[in-house]
mmCIF file of C-alpha atoms in Angstrom:
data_model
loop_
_atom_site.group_PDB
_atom_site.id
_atom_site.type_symbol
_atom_site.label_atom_id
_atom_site.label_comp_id
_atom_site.label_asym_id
_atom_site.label_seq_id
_atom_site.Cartn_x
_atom_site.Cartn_y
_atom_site.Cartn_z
ATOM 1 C CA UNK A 27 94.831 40.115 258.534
ATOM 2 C CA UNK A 28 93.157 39.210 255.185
ATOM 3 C CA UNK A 29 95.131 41.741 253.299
ATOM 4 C CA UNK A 30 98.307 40.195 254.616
ATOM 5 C CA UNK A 31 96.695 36.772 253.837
ATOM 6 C CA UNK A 32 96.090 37.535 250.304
ATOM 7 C CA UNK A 33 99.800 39.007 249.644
ATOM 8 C CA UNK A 34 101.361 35.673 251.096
ATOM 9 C CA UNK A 35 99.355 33.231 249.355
ATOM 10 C CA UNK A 36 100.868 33.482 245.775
ATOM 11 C CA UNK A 37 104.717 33.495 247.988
ATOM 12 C CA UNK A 38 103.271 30.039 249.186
ATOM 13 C CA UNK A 39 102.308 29.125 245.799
ATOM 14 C CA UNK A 40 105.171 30.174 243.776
ATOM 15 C CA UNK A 41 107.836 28.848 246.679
ATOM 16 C CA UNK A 42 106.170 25.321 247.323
ATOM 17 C CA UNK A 43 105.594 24.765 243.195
ATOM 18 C CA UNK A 44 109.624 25.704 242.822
ATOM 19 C CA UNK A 45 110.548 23.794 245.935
ATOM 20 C CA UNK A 46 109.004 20.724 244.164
ATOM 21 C CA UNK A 47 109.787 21.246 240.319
ATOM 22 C CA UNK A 48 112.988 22.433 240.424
ATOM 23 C CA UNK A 49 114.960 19.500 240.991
ATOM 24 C CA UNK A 50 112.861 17.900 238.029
ATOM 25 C CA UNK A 51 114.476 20.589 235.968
ATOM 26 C CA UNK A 52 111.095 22.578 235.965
ATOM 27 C CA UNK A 53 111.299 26.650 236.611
ATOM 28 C CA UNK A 54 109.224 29.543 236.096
ATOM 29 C CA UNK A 55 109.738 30.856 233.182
ATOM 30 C CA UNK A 56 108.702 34.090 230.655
ATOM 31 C CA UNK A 57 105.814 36.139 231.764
ATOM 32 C CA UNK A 58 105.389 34.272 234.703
ATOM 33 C CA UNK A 59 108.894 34.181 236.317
ATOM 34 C CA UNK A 60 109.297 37.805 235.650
ATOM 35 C CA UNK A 61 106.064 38.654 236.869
ATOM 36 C CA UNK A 62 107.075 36.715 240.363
ATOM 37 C CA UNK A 63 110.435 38.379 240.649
ATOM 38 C CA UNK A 64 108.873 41.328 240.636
ATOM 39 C CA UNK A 65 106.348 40.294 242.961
ATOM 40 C CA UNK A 66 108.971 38.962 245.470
ATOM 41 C CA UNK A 67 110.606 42.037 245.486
ATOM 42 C CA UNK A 68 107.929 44.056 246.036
ATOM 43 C CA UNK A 69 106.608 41.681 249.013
ATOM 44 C CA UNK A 70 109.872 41.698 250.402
ATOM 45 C CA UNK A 71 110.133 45.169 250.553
ATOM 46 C CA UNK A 72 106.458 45.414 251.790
ATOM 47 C CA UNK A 73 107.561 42.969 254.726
ATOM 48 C CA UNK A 74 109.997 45.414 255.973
ATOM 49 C CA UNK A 75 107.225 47.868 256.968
ATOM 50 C CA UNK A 76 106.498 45.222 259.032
ATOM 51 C CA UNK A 77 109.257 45.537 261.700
ATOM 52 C CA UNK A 78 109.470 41.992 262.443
ATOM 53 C CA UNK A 79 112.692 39.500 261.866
ATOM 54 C CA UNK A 80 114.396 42.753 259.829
ATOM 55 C CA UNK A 81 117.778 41.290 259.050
ATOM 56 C CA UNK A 82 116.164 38.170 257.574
ATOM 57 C CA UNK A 83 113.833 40.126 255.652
ATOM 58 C CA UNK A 84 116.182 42.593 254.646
ATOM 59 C CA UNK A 85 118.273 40.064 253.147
ATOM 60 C CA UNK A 86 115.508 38.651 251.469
ATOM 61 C CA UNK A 87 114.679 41.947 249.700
ATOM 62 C CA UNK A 88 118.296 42.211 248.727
ATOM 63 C CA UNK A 89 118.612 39.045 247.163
ATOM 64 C CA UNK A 90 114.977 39.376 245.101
ATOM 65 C CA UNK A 91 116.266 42.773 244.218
ATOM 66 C CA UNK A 92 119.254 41.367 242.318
ATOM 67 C CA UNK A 93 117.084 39.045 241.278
ATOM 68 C CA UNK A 94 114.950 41.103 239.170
ATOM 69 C CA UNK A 95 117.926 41.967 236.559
ATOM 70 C CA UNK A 96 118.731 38.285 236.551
ATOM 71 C CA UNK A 97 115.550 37.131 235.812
ATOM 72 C CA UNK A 98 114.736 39.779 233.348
ATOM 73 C CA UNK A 99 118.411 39.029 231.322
ATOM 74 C CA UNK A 100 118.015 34.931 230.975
ATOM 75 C CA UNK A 101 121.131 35.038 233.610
ATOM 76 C CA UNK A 102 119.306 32.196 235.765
ATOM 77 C CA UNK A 103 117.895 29.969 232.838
ATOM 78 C CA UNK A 104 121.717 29.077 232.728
ATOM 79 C CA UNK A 105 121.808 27.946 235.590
ATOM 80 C CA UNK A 106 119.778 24.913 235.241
ATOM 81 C CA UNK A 107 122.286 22.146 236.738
ATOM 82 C CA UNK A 108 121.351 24.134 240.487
ATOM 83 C CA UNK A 109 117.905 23.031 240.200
ATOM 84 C CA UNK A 110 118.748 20.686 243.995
ATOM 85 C CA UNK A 111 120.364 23.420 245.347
ATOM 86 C CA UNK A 112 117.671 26.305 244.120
ATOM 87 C CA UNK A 113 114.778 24.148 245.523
ATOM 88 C CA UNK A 114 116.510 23.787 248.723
ATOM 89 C CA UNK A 115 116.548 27.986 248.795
ATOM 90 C CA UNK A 116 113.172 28.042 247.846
ATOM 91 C CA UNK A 117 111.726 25.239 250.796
ATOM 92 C CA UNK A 118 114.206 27.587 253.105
ATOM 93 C CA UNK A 119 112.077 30.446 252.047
ATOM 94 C CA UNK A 120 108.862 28.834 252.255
ATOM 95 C CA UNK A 121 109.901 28.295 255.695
ATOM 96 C CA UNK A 122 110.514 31.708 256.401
ATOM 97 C CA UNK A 123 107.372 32.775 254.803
ATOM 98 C CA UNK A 124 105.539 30.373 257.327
ATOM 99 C CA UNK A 125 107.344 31.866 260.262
ATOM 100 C CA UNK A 126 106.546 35.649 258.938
ATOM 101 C CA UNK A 127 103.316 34.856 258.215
ATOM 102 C CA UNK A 128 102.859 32.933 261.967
ATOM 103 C CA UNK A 129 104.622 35.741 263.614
ATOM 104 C CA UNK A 130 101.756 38.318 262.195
ATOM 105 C CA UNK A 131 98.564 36.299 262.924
#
């Protein structure tokens, strides 16, 4: 359980810091935000080894898998005017993350 502890934690971080900043026009950015798409991905794909809430999570992995390009290309940086809607993805996900991460302990 503390190796599935230790992979959610920087979701939790990364989702609740977005879920807050982004409205304020504040995102992840160089390094950082390509490191976490990455990171995402990889979880995401990860999670479905799991077996639990697959469609959800398969989604999820979809979506941070297109992702990756985006983030890697600039594509999202002009996007900027979403920031409401982006955070309200992002507390969704935290959510979700909270649920997944309940449903394993």
């Amino acid at each position: 359980m503390l190796f599935e502890a230790l992979l959610f934690l920087p979701m939790f971080v990364k989702h609740a810091w977005t879920a807050a900043f982004s409205p304020r026009g504040r995102y992840p950015a160089g390094v950082a935000a390509k490191a976490a798409a990455l990171y995402e991905a990889a979880f995401y794909i990860w999670a479905l080894t799991l077996g639990v809430f697959v469609p959800a999570v398969a989604a999820f992995a979809v979506i941070h898998l297109v992702g990756v390009p985006l983030y890697f290309g600039g594509y999202l940086a002009r996007y900027s005017k979403y920031g409401k809607a982006y955070a309200v993805f992002e507390a969704a996900e935290l959510i979700f993350l909270a649920a997944l991460f309940l449903r394993l302990a």
